[in-house]
Amino acid sequence: CTACHTPRNALGAEQVGKSFLSGAMVKDWEAPALTALSKAPVPWTEDDFFSYLQSGFSPNHGSASGPMSTVVQQLSTVPQEDLRAISHYLASYQSATHDPKAAPALATAVVAQASQSAPALTGTAQRMFTMACGACHHDGQGPKLLGVNVPLALNTNLHSARPDNVIRVILEGVRDPASKDIGFMPAFGEYLQTQEIAELVRYMRARYAPDQPAWGNLEGQIDALRKAAAQP
């Protein structure tokens, strides 16, 4: 975990202290913090970590994407007791004030808060989201057309200080999911222009992370990540 989720100093060594597992950038993907510094709207529990490492999916957080999908695939050969030990260790870095039993109720409250912001966000971006994303990414117990569905209000990437992971998933889709039950997501990079993706990302941030500030310079970041995604 530390190889990706711990930042490094100028000499390439992993930083320690408060920086340990505090998040880093790997191949233009954000490996988010695994400690209490996590931007996840619902704190991670041991069961969340175990489910995510085992299948690439957690009901309170969503699905693995990018390089993490490959990691989960490789972990499929690891004994479950080892995955449980890793999960127990990672859970020890969460806030001591968080009660794991409160996670389901907190997840429900987060989704409800995001739903309250929806009526004020109608427009072109909202219609674009409905047509391109809404059939699979919806709140509640609707159809699961391409695999599992977790309300986007619970997605750590939409609450992050960086839009990189959100942009890359839209550009590249999820073509090689961590496990078969997750399903795939088509890539939209060839079908949506930079401005359209920027409008879509702004809408998703405002809709699903209403307590977070808007991301800036999305067009520039989208163009940069298009180039990064095109490199072998």
CSV table of N, CA and C in Angstrom, one decimal, residues 47-122:
chain,number,residue,atom,x,y,z
A,47,ASP,N,-14.2,-3.7,7.5
A,47,ASP,CA,-15.0,-4.4,6.6
A,47,ASP,C,-14.9,-3.8,5.2
A,48,ASP,N,-14.9,-2.4,5.2
A,48,ASP,CA,-14.9,-1.7,3.9
A,48,ASP,C,-13.6,-2.1,3.2
A,49,PHE,N,-12.5,-2.0,3.9
A,49,PHE,CA,-11.2,-2.2,3.3
A,49,PHE,C,-11.1,-3.7,2.8
A,50,PHE,N,-11.6,-4.6,3.6
A,50,PHE,CA,-11.6,-6.0,3.2
A,50,PHE,C,-12.4,-6.3,2.0
A,51,SER,N,-13.6,-5.7,1.9
A,51,SER,CA,-14.4,-5.9,0.7
A,51,SER,C,-13.7,-5.3,-0.5
A,52,TYR,N,-13.1,-4.1,-0.4
A,52,TYR,CA,-12.5,-3.4,-1.5
A,52,TYR,C,-11.3,-4.2,-2.0
A,53,LEU,N,-10.4,-4.7,-1.1
A,53,LEU,CA,-9.2,-5.4,-1.5
A,53,LEU,C,-9.6,-6.8,-2.1
A,54,GLN,N,-10.6,-7.4,-1.6
A,54,GLN,CA,-11.0,-8.7,-2.1
A,54,GLN,C,-11.7,-8.6,-3.4
A,55,SER,N,-12.6,-7.6,-3.6
A,55,SER,CA,-13.4,-7.6,-4.9
A,55,SER,C,-13.3,-6.3,-5.7
A,56,GLY,N,-12.6,-5.3,-5.1
A,56,GLY,CA,-12.5,-4.0,-5.8
A,56,GLY,C,-13.8,-3.2,-5.6
A,57,PHE,N,-14.6,-3.5,-4.6
A,57,PHE,CA,-15.9,-2.8,-4.4
A,57,PHE,C,-16.2,-2.8,-2.9
A,58,SER,N,-16.7,-1.6,-2.5
A,58,SER,CA,-17.2,-1.4,-1.2
A,58,SER,C,-18.5,-0.7,-1.2
A,59,PRO,N,-19.5,-1.1,-0.6
A,59,PRO,CA,-20.8,-0.5,-0.6
A,59,PRO,C,-20.9,0.9,-0.2
A,60,ASN,N,-19.9,1.3,0.7
A,60,ASN,CA,-19.9,2.7,1.2
A,60,ASN,C,-18.9,3.6,0.5
A,61,HIS,N,-18.2,3.0,-0.6
A,61,HIS,CA,-17.2,3.8,-1.2
A,61,HIS,C,-17.2,3.7,-2.7
A,62,GLY,N,-17.6,2.6,-3.3
A,62,GLY,CA,-17.6,2.5,-4.7
A,62,GLY,C,-16.6,1.4,-5.2
A,63,SER,N,-16.2,1.6,-6.5
A,63,SER,CA,-15.4,0.6,-7.2
A,63,SER,C,-14.0,1.0,-7.4
A,64,ALA,N,-13.1,0.1,-7.5
A,64,ALA,CA,-11.7,0.4,-7.9
A,64,ALA,C,-11.6,0.7,-9.4
A,65,SER,N,-10.7,1.6,-9.7
A,65,SER,CA,-10.5,2.0,-11.1
A,65,SER,C,-9.0,2.3,-11.3
A,66,GLY,N,-8.6,2.5,-12.6
A,66,GLY,CA,-7.2,2.8,-12.8
A,66,GLY,C,-6.2,1.8,-12.3
A,67,PRO,N,-5.0,2.1,-11.9
A,67,PRO,CA,-4.0,1.1,-11.4
A,67,PRO,C,-4.5,0.2,-10.3
A,68,MET,N,-5.5,0.7,-9.5
A,68,MET,CA,-6.0,-0.1,-8.4
A,68,MET,C,-6.7,-1.3,-8.8
A,69,SER,N,-7.3,-1.3,-10.0
A,69,SER,CA,-8.0,-2.4,-10.5
A,69,SER,C,-7.0,-3.6,-10.7
A,70,THR,N,-5.8,-3.3,-11.2
A,70,THR,CA,-4.8,-4.3,-11.4
A,70,THR,C,-4.3,-4.8,-10.0
A,71,VAL,N,-4.2,-3.9,-9.0
A,71,VAL,CA,-3.8,-4.4,-7.7
A,71,VAL,C,-4.8,-5.4,-7.1
A,72,VAL,N,-6.1,-5.1,-7.2
A,72,VAL,CA,-7.1,-6.0,-6.7
A,72,VAL,C,-7.0,-7.3,-7.4
A,73,GLN,N,-6.8,-7.3,-8.7
A,73,GLN,CA,-6.7,-8.5,-9.5
A,73,GLN,C,-5.6,-9.4,-9.0
A,74,GLN,N,-4.5,-8.8,-8.7
A,74,GLN,CA,-3.3,-9.5,-8.2
A,74,GLN,C,-3.6,-10.0,-6.7
A,75,LEU,N,-4.3,-9.3,-6.0
A,75,LEU,CA,-4.6,-9.7,-4.6
A,75,LEU,C,-5.6,-10.9,-4.5
A,76,SER,N,-6.2,-11.3,-5.7
A,76,SER,CA,-7.1,-12.4,-5.7
A,76,SER,C,-6.4,-13.7,-5.3
A,77,THR,N,-5.0,-13.7,-5.4
A,77,THR,CA,-4.3,-14.9,-5.1
A,77,THR,C,-3.8,-14.9,-3.6
A,78,VAL,N,-4.1,-13.8,-2.9
A,78,VAL,CA,-3.6,-13.7,-1.5
A,78,VAL,C,-4.6,-14.3,-0.6
A,79,PRO,N,-4.2,-15.1,0.4
A,79,PRO,CA,-5.1,-15.7,1.4
A,79,PRO,C,-6.0,-14.7,2.0
A,80,GLN,N,-7.3,-15.0,2.3
A,80,GLN,CA,-8.2,-14.1,2.9
A,80,GLN,C,-7.7,-13.6,4.3
A,81,GLU,N,-7.1,-14.4,5.0
A,81,GLU,CA,-6.6,-14.0,6.3
A,81,GLU,C,-5.6,-12.9,6.2
A,82,ASP,N,-4.8,-12.9,5.1
A,82,ASP,CA,-3.8,-11.9,4.9
A,82,ASP,C,-4.5,-10.6,4.5
A,83,LEU,N,-5.5,-10.7,3.7
A,83,LEU,CA,-6.3,-9.5,3.3
A,83,LEU,C,-7.0,-8.9,4.6
A,84,ARG,N,-7.5,-9.8,5.4
A,84,ARG,CA,-8.1,-9.3,6.7
A,84,ARG,C,-7.1,-8.6,7.6
A,85,ALA,N,-5.9,-9.1,7.6
A,85,ALA,CA,-4.8,-8.5,8.4
A,85,ALA,C,-4.5,-7.1,7.9
A,86,ILE,N,-4.4,-7.0,6.5
A,86,ILE,CA,-4.1,-5.7,5.9
A,86,ILE,C,-5.2,-4.7,6.3
A,87,SER,N,-6.5,-5.2,6.1
A,87,SER,CA,-7.6,-4.3,6.4
A,87,SER,C,-7.6,-3.9,7.8
A,88,HIS,N,-7.3,-4.8,8.8
A,88,HIS,CA,-7.3,-4.4,10.2
A,88,HIS,C,-6.2,-3.3,10.4
A,89,TYR,N,-5.1,-3.5,9.8
A,89,TYR,CA,-4.0,-2.5,9.9
A,89,TYR,C,-4.4,-1.2,9.4
A,90,LEU,N,-5.0,-1.1,8.2
A,90,LEU,CA,-5.4,0.1,7.6
A,90,LEU,C,-6.5,0.8,8.4
A,91,ALA,N,-7.4,0.0,9.0
A,91,ALA,CA,-8.5,0.6,9.8
A,91,ALA,C,-7.9,1.3,11.0
A,92,SER,N,-6.7,0.8,11.5
A,92,SER,CA,-6.2,1.4,12.7
A,92,SER,C,-5.7,2.9,12.4
A,93,TYR,N,-5.6,3.3,11.2
A,93,TYR,CA,-5.2,4.7,10.8
A,93,TYR,C,-6.4,5.6,10.7
A,94,GLN,N,-7.6,5.1,10.9
A,94,GLN,CA,-8.8,6.0,10.7
A,94,GLN,C,-9.0,6.7,12.1
A,95,SER,N,-9.9,7.7,12.0
A,95,SER,CA,-10.1,8.5,13.2
A,95,SER,C,-10.6,7.6,14.3
A,96,ALA,N,-10.0,7.8,15.5
A,96,ALA,CA,-10.4,7.1,16.7
A,96,ALA,C,-11.8,7.4,17.2
A,97,THR,N,-12.4,8.5,16.7
A,97,THR,CA,-13.7,9.0,17.1
A,97,THR,C,-14.8,8.4,16.3
A,98,HIS,N,-14.4,7.7,15.2
A,98,HIS,CA,-15.5,7.2,14.3
A,98,HIS,C,-15.9,5.8,14.7
A,99,ASP,N,-17.2,5.6,14.8
A,99,ASP,CA,-17.8,4.3,15.2
A,99,ASP,C,-18.1,3.6,13.9
A,100,PRO,N,-17.4,2.5,13.6
A,100,PRO,CA,-17.7,1.7,12.4
A,100,PRO,C,-19.2,1.3,12.2
A,101,LYS,N,-19.9,1.1,13.3
A,101,LYS,CA,-21.3,0.8,13.2
A,101,LYS,C,-22.2,1.9,12.7
A,102,ALA,N,-21.6,3.1,12.7
A,102,ALA,CA,-22.4,4.3,12.2
A,102,ALA,C,-22.3,4.5,10.7
A,103,ALA,N,-21.4,3.7,10.1
A,103,ALA,CA,-21.1,3.9,8.6
A,103,ALA,C,-22.4,3.9,7.8
A,104,PRO,N,-23.2,2.9,7.9
A,104,PRO,CA,-24.4,2.8,7.0
A,104,PRO,C,-25.3,4.0,7.2
A,105,ALA,N,-25.6,4.5,8.4
A,105,ALA,CA,-26.4,5.7,8.6
A,105,ALA,C,-25.8,6.9,8.1
A,106,LEU,N,-24.4,7.0,8.2
A,106,LEU,CA,-23.7,8.2,7.6
A,106,LEU,C,-23.8,8.2,6.1
A,107,ALA,N,-23.7,7.0,5.5
A,107,ALA,CA,-23.8,6.9,4.1
A,107,ALA,C,-25.1,7.3,3.6
A,108,THR,N,-26.2,6.9,4.3
A,108,THR,CA,-27.5,7.4,3.9
A,108,THR,C,-27.7,8.9,4.0
A,109,ALA,N,-27.1,9.5,5.0
A,109,ALA,CA,-27.2,10.9,5.2
A,109,ALA,C,-26.4,11.7,4.1
A,110,VAL,N,-25.3,11.1,3.7
A,110,VAL,CA,-24.5,11.8,2.7
A,110,VAL,C,-25.3,11.8,1.3
A,111,VAL,N,-25.9,10.7,1.0
A,111,VAL,CA,-26.7,10.6,-0.2
A,111,VAL,C,-27.9,11.5,-0.2
A,112,ALA,N,-28.5,11.6,1.0
A,112,ALA,CA,-29.7,12.5,1.1
A,112,ALA,C,-29.3,13.9,0.9
A,113,GLN,N,-28.1,14.3,1.5
A,113,GLN,CA,-27.7,15.7,1.4
A,113,GLN,C,-27.4,16.0,-0.1
A,114,ALA,N,-26.8,15.1,-0.8
A,114,ALA,CA,-26.5,15.4,-2.3
A,114,ALA,C,-27.8,15.5,-3.0
A,115,SER,N,-28.8,14.7,-2.7
A,115,SER,CA,-30.1,14.7,-3.4
A,115,SER,C,-30.8,16.0,-3.3
A,116,GLN,N,-30.6,16.7,-2.1
A,116,GLN,CA,-31.2,18.0,-1.9
A,116,GLN,C,-30.7,19.0,-2.8
A,117,SER,N,-29.4,18.9,-3.3
A,117,SER,CA,-28.8,19.9,-4.2
A,117,SER,C,-29.3,19.7,-5.6
A,118,ALA,N,-29.9,18.6,-6.0
A,118,ALA,CA,-30.2,18.3,-7.4
A,118,ALA,C,-31.2,19.3,-8.1
A,119,PRO,N,-32.3,19.7,-7.4
A,119,PRO,CA,-33.2,20.5,-8.1
A,119,PRO,C,-32.6,21.9,-8.6
A,120,ALA,N,-31.6,22.4,-8.0
A,120,ALA,CA,-31.0,23.6,-8.3
A,120,ALA,C,-30.0,23.5,-9.4
A,121,LEU,N,-29.7,22.3,-9.9
A,121,LEU,CA,-28.6,22.1,-10.9
A,121,LEU,C,-29.1,21.7,-12.3
A,122,THR,N,-30.3,22.0,-12.6
A,122,THR,CA,-30.8,21.7,-14.0
A,122,THR,C,-30.1,22.5,-15.0
